Amino acid sequence: MRILAAVLLIGLASQVGAVDKKYDEKACNDISEVIDFLLSLTPQMWKDLEHDPEDKEKALEISWAVDLAASYTTIYQAFCTSKD
């Protein structure tokens, strides 16, 4: 997962002009898909944690997925949404 995120960010960086500060539609769609994917993982993660609430590794997985989705959401809001 972390490799996927790093590769996506590198690809996005190459699609953005230094002056433009907006991602193109494909990049924004890619970011949105990553957010959707990360959030789709969490329901099962929560179910797994409910079975063993003391499992710190499962709790960290949830935290990682949610934090990464939040980071991508911030990027999406900053570089994909219109300010019109």
Short mmCIF file of N, CA, C and O in Angstrom, two decimals:
data_model
loop_
_atom_site.label_atom_id
_atom_site.label_comp_id
_atom_site.label_asym_id
_atom_site.label_seq_id
_atom_site.Cartn_x
_atom_site.Cartn_y
_atom_site.Cartn_z
N MET A 1 0.81 -1.19 0.00
CA MET A 1 0.00 0.00 0.00
C MET A 1 0.86 1.26 0.00
O MET A 1 0.57 2.18 -0.73
N ARG A 2 1.88 1.30 0.83
CA ARG A 2 2.71 2.50 0.91
C ARG A 2 3.43 2.74 -0.40
O ARG A 2 3.60 3.88 -0.81
N ILE A 3 3.83 1.67 -1.06
CA ILE A 3 4.49 1.81 -2.35
C ILE A 3 3.52 2.38 -3.36
O ILE A 3 3.86 3.28 -4.13
N LEU A 4 2.27 1.89 -3.36
CA LEU A 4 1.24 2.41 -4.26
C LEU A 4 1.04 3.90 -4.04
O LEU A 4 0.98 4.68 -4.99
N ALA A 5 0.98 4.32 -2.79
CA ALA A 5 0.78 5.73 -2.49
C ALA A 5 1.96 6.56 -2.98
O ALA A 5 1.76 7.63 -3.57
N ALA A 6 3.18 6.08 -2.77
CA ALA A 6 4.36 6.82 -3.20
C ALA A 6 4.41 6.94 -4.72
O ALA A 6 4.70 8.01 -5.26
N VAL A 7 4.13 5.85 -5.40
CA VAL A 7 4.14 5.86 -6.87
C VAL A 7 3.09 6.82 -7.40
O VAL A 7 3.35 7.59 -8.33
N LEU A 8 1.90 6.81 -6.80
CA LEU A 8 0.84 7.71 -7.24
C LEU A 8 1.25 9.16 -7.04
O LEU A 8 1.07 9.99 -7.92
N LEU A 9 1.84 9.48 -5.90
CA LEU A 9 2.25 10.85 -5.65
C LEU A 9 3.34 11.31 -6.61
O LEU A 9 3.33 12.44 -7.08
N ILE A 10 4.28 10.43 -6.92
CA ILE A 10 5.33 10.78 -7.88
C ILE A 10 4.71 11.04 -9.25
O ILE A 10 5.06 11.99 -9.93
N GLY A 11 3.77 10.19 -9.64
CA GLY A 11 3.09 10.38 -10.92
C GLY A 11 2.30 11.67 -10.95
O GLY A 11 2.29 12.38 -11.95
N LEU A 12 1.66 12.01 -9.84
CA LEU A 12 0.89 13.25 -9.78
C LEU A 12 1.81 14.46 -9.88
O LEU A 12 1.49 15.43 -10.55
N ALA A 13 2.95 14.38 -9.21
CA ALA A 13 3.88 15.50 -9.23
C ALA A 13 4.34 15.81 -10.65
O ALA A 13 4.52 16.97 -11.01
N SER A 14 4.49 14.78 -11.46
CA SER A 14 4.94 15.00 -12.83
C SER A 14 3.83 15.58 -13.71
O SER A 14 4.11 16.11 -14.78
N GLN A 15 2.57 15.49 -13.27
CA GLN A 15 1.46 15.99 -14.07
C GLN A 15 1.09 17.43 -13.74
O GLN A 15 0.27 18.03 -14.40
N VAL A 16 1.67 17.98 -12.70
CA VAL A 16 1.29 19.32 -12.24
C VAL A 16 2.37 20.32 -12.62
O VAL A 16 3.54 20.10 -12.37
N GLY A 17 1.96 21.40 -13.21
CA GLY A 17 2.91 22.47 -13.53
C GLY A 17 3.22 23.28 -12.29
O GLY A 17 2.36 23.46 -11.43
N ALA A 18 4.42 23.79 -12.18
CA ALA A 18 4.83 24.54 -11.00
C ALA A 18 4.01 25.81 -10.83
O ALA A 18 3.74 26.24 -9.72
N VAL A 19 3.58 26.42 -11.91
CA VAL A 19 2.82 27.65 -11.84
C VAL A 19 1.33 27.38 -11.70
O VAL A 19 0.61 28.09 -11.03
N ASP A 20 0.87 26.31 -12.31
CA ASP A 20 -0.55 25.98 -12.40
C ASP A 20 -1.18 25.67 -11.04
O ASP A 20 -2.25 26.15 -10.73
N LYS A 21 -0.59 24.85 -10.26
CA LYS A 21 -1.04 24.45 -8.92
C LYS A 21 -2.40 23.75 -8.91
O LYS A 21 -3.08 23.75 -7.92
N LYS A 22 -2.81 23.18 -10.03
CA LYS A 22 -4.02 22.37 -10.12
C LYS A 22 -3.69 21.08 -10.83
O LYS A 22 -2.94 21.07 -11.80
N TYR A 23 -4.24 19.97 -10.33
CA TYR A 23 -4.06 18.69 -11.00
C TYR A 23 -5.05 18.57 -12.15
O TYR A 23 -6.16 19.13 -12.09
N ASP A 24 -4.68 17.82 -13.18
CA ASP A 24 -5.60 17.60 -14.27
C ASP A 24 -6.69 16.60 -13.84
O ASP A 24 -6.63 16.02 -12.75
N GLU A 25 -7.67 16.44 -14.69
CA GLU A 25 -8.83 15.61 -14.35
C GLU A 25 -8.43 14.16 -14.06
O GLU A 25 -8.95 13.55 -13.12
N LYS A 26 -7.51 13.61 -14.82
CA LYS A 26 -7.09 12.22 -14.60
C LYS A 26 -6.43 12.07 -13.23
O LYS A 26 -6.72 11.14 -12.49
N ALA A 27 -5.55 13.00 -12.90
CA ALA A 27 -4.88 12.94 -11.60
C ALA A 27 -5.90 13.04 -10.46
O ALA A 27 -5.82 12.31 -9.48
N CYS A 28 -6.86 13.93 -10.61
CA CYS A 28 -7.89 14.09 -9.58
C CYS A 28 -8.74 12.83 -9.46
O CYS A 28 -9.09 12.42 -8.35
N ASN A 29 -9.07 12.23 -10.59
CA ASN A 29 -9.82 10.97 -10.55
C ASN A 29 -9.01 9.87 -9.87
O ASN A 29 -9.56 9.07 -9.11
N ASP A 30 -7.71 9.83 -10.13
CA ASP A 30 -6.84 8.84 -9.48
C ASP A 30 -6.81 9.04 -7.97
O ASP A 30 -6.89 8.07 -7.21
N ILE A 31 -6.70 10.28 -7.54
CA ILE A 31 -6.69 10.57 -6.11
C ILE A 31 -8.01 10.13 -5.49
O ILE A 31 -8.04 9.50 -4.43
N SER A 32 -9.11 10.45 -6.14
CA SER A 32 -10.43 10.07 -5.65
C SER A 32 -10.57 8.56 -5.52
O SER A 32 -11.11 8.05 -4.54
N GLU A 33 -10.05 7.84 -6.50
CA GLU A 33 -10.11 6.37 -6.46
C GLU A 33 -9.28 5.81 -5.31
O GLU A 33 -9.69 4.84 -4.66
N VAL A 34 -8.14 6.41 -5.03
CA VAL A 34 -7.32 5.96 -3.90
C VAL A 34 -8.05 6.20 -2.58
O VAL A 34 -8.08 5.33 -1.71
N ILE A 35 -8.68 7.36 -2.46
CA ILE A 35 -9.46 7.66 -1.25
C ILE A 35 -10.57 6.63 -1.08
O ILE A 35 -10.75 6.07 0.01
N ASP A 36 -11.32 6.37 -2.15
CA ASP A 36 -12.40 5.38 -2.10
C ASP A 36 -11.88 4.01 -1.72
O ASP A 36 -12.48 3.30 -0.90
N PHE A 37 -10.75 3.62 -2.31
CA PHE A 37 -10.17 2.31 -2.01
C PHE A 37 -9.79 2.20 -0.53
O PHE A 37 -10.12 1.22 0.13
N LEU A 38 -9.09 3.19 -0.04
CA LEU A 38 -8.66 3.16 1.37
C LEU A 38 -9.86 3.08 2.31
O LEU A 38 -9.85 2.30 3.26
N LEU A 39 -10.86 3.88 2.03
CA LEU A 39 -12.04 3.87 2.90
C LEU A 39 -12.84 2.57 2.78
O LEU A 39 -13.48 2.13 3.73
N SER A 40 -12.77 1.92 1.62
CA SER A 40 -13.48 0.65 1.45
C SER A 40 -12.84 -0.47 2.28
O SER A 40 -13.49 -1.47 2.56
N LEU A 41 -11.59 -0.30 2.65
CA LEU A 41 -10.89 -1.30 3.46
C LEU A 41 -11.31 -1.25 4.93
O LEU A 41 -11.24 -2.27 5.63
N THR A 42 -11.74 -0.10 5.39
CA THR A 42 -11.93 0.07 6.84
C THR A 42 -13.09 -0.71 7.46
O THR A 42 -12.94 -1.14 8.60
N PRO A 43 -14.22 -0.94 6.79
CA PRO A 43 -15.27 -1.71 7.46
C PRO A 43 -14.81 -3.10 7.90
O PRO A 43 -15.09 -3.52 9.03
N GLN A 44 -14.07 -3.78 7.05
CA GLN A 44 -13.57 -5.11 7.43
C GLN A 44 -12.53 -4.99 8.53
O GLN A 44 -12.48 -5.82 9.44
N MET A 45 -11.72 -3.96 8.46
CA MET A 45 -10.72 -3.75 9.51
C MET A 45 -11.39 -3.56 10.87
O MET A 45 -10.93 -4.10 11.87
N TRP A 46 -12.47 -2.79 10.89
CA TRP A 46 -13.20 -2.57 12.15
C TRP A 46 -13.81 -3.87 12.65
O TRP A 46 -13.77 -4.15 13.87
N LYS A 47 -14.36 -4.67 11.74
CA LYS A 47 -14.92 -5.97 12.15
C LYS A 47 -13.84 -6.86 12.75
O LYS A 47 -14.07 -7.52 13.77
N ASP A 48 -12.67 -6.88 12.13
CA ASP A 48 -11.56 -7.67 12.64
C ASP A 48 -11.14 -7.20 14.03
O ASP A 48 -10.87 -8.01 14.92
N LEU A 49 -11.12 -5.89 14.22
CA LEU A 49 -10.73 -5.33 15.52
C LEU A 49 -11.78 -5.63 16.59
O LEU A 49 -11.43 -5.87 17.75
N GLU A 50 -13.04 -5.66 16.20
CA GLU A 50 -14.11 -5.99 17.17
C GLU A 50 -13.93 -7.40 17.72
O GLU A 50 -14.23 -7.65 18.89
N HIS A 51 -13.42 -8.31 16.90
CA HIS A 51 -13.20 -9.68 17.35
C HIS A 51 -12.05 -9.77 18.34
O HIS A 51 -12.01 -10.66 19.18
N ASP A 52 -11.09 -8.84 18.23
CA ASP A 52 -9.94 -8.84 19.12
C ASP A 52 -9.54 -7.38 19.40
O ASP A 52 -8.60 -6.87 18.82
N PRO A 53 -10.27 -6.71 20.31
CA PRO A 53 -10.03 -5.29 20.57
C PRO A 53 -8.62 -4.95 21.08
O PRO A 53 -8.21 -3.80 21.04
N GLU A 54 -7.90 -5.95 21.54
CA GLU A 54 -6.55 -5.71 22.05
C GLU A 54 -5.48 -5.81 20.96
O GLU A 54 -4.29 -5.59 21.24
N ASP A 55 -5.87 -6.11 19.74
CA ASP A 55 -4.92 -6.28 18.65
C ASP A 55 -4.41 -4.92 18.16
O ASP A 55 -5.07 -4.23 17.38
N LYS A 56 -3.24 -4.54 18.63
CA LYS A 56 -2.69 -3.23 18.30
C LYS A 56 -2.31 -3.11 16.83
O LYS A 56 -2.39 -2.03 16.25
N GLU A 57 -1.91 -4.21 16.22
CA GLU A 57 -1.56 -4.18 14.80
C GLU A 57 -2.78 -3.85 13.95
O GLU A 57 -2.70 -3.04 13.03
N LYS A 58 -3.93 -4.44 14.26
CA LYS A 58 -5.16 -4.13 13.52
C LYS A 58 -5.56 -2.67 13.74
O LYS A 58 -5.99 -2.00 12.80
N ALA A 59 -5.40 -2.19 14.96
CA ALA A 59 -5.73 -0.79 15.25
C ALA A 59 -4.82 0.15 14.46
O ALA A 59 -5.28 1.16 13.92
N LEU A 60 -3.55 -0.19 14.35
CA LEU A 60 -2.62 0.62 13.57
C LEU A 60 -2.97 0.60 12.08
O LEU A 60 -2.82 1.61 11.39
N GLU A 61 -3.42 -0.54 11.58
CA GLU A 61 -3.83 -0.63 10.18
C GLU A 61 -5.00 0.31 9.90
O GLU A 61 -5.02 0.99 8.86
N ILE A 62 -5.96 0.34 10.82
CA ILE A 62 -7.10 1.25 10.65
C ILE A 62 -6.62 2.70 10.66
O ILE A 62 -6.99 3.50 9.80
N SER A 63 -5.78 3.01 11.63
CA SER A 63 -5.25 4.36 11.74
C SER A 63 -4.50 4.76 10.48
O SER A 63 -4.67 5.88 9.96
N TRP A 64 -3.68 3.87 9.97
CA TRP A 64 -2.91 4.15 8.75
C TRP A 64 -3.84 4.43 7.58
O TRP A 64 -3.67 5.42 6.85
N ALA A 65 -4.84 3.57 7.37
CA ALA A 65 -5.75 3.73 6.23
C ALA A 65 -6.53 5.04 6.33
O ALA A 65 -6.66 5.77 5.33
N VAL A 66 -7.04 5.34 7.50
CA VAL A 66 -7.83 6.55 7.68
C VAL A 66 -6.94 7.80 7.55
O VAL A 66 -7.34 8.78 6.90
N ASP A 67 -5.76 7.76 8.14
CA ASP A 67 -4.85 8.91 8.03
C ASP A 67 -4.43 9.16 6.58
O ASP A 67 -4.37 10.31 6.14
N LEU A 68 -4.13 8.09 5.85
CA LEU A 68 -3.73 8.24 4.46
C LEU A 68 -4.89 8.77 3.62
O LEU A 68 -4.71 9.66 2.78
N ALA A 69 -6.10 8.26 3.86
CA ALA A 69 -7.28 8.77 3.15
C ALA A 69 -7.48 10.25 3.45
O ALA A 69 -7.80 11.04 2.55
N ALA A 70 -7.27 10.65 4.70
CA ALA A 70 -7.41 12.06 5.06
C ALA A 70 -6.36 12.91 4.36
O ALA A 70 -6.67 14.02 3.89
N SER A 71 -5.14 12.41 4.26
CA SER A 71 -4.09 13.15 3.57
C SER A 71 -4.43 13.33 2.09
O SER A 71 -4.26 14.42 1.53
N TYR A 72 -4.89 12.26 1.46
CA TYR A 72 -5.28 12.36 0.05
C TYR A 72 -6.47 13.30 -0.13
O TYR A 72 -6.57 14.02 -1.12
N THR A 73 -7.38 13.31 0.84
CA THR A 73 -8.53 14.21 0.78
C THR A 73 -8.07 15.66 0.82
O THR A 73 -8.57 16.51 0.08
N THR A 74 -7.10 15.95 1.68
CA THR A 74 -6.54 17.30 1.77
C THR A 74 -5.91 17.71 0.44
O THR A 74 -6.12 18.83 -0.05
N ILE A 75 -5.16 16.80 -0.15
CA ILE A 75 -4.54 17.07 -1.45
C ILE A 75 -5.62 17.31 -2.50
O ILE A 75 -5.54 18.25 -3.29
N TYR A 76 -6.65 16.47 -2.50
CA TYR A 76 -7.75 16.61 -3.46
C TYR A 76 -8.41 17.98 -3.31
O TYR A 76 -8.65 18.68 -4.30
N GLN A 77 -8.70 18.35 -2.08
CA GLN A 77 -9.36 19.64 -1.85
C GLN A 77 -8.48 20.82 -2.27
O GLN A 77 -8.98 21.81 -2.79
N ALA A 78 -7.19 20.69 -2.06
CA ALA A 78 -6.28 21.78 -2.39
C ALA A 78 -6.02 21.91 -3.89
O ALA A 78 -5.91 23.02 -4.40
N PHE A 79 -5.93 20.78 -4.59
CA PHE A 79 -5.47 20.82 -5.97
C PHE A 79 -6.49 20.36 -7.00
O PHE A 79 -6.21 20.40 -8.20
N CYS A 80 -7.66 19.92 -6.56
CA CYS A 80 -8.65 19.41 -7.52
C CYS A 80 -9.97 20.18 -7.49
O CYS A 80 -10.69 20.16 -8.49
N THR A 81 -10.31 20.78 -6.39
CA THR A 81 -11.60 21.46 -6.33
C THR A 81 -11.47 22.87 -6.86
O THR A 81 -10.44 23.52 -6.72
N SER A 82 -12.52 23.31 -7.48
CA SER A 82 -12.55 24.64 -8.10
C SER A 82 -12.75 25.70 -7.01
O SER A 82 -13.48 25.50 -6.06
N LYS A 83 -12.10 26.82 -7.19
CA LYS A 83 -12.26 27.92 -6.25
C LYS A 83 -13.22 28.99 -6.79
O LYS A 83 -13.29 30.08 -6.29
N ASP A 84 -13.94 28.64 -7.85
CA ASP A 84 -14.89 29.57 -8.47
C ASP A 84 -16.09 29.78 -7.59
O ASP A 84 -16.62 29.00 -6.97
#
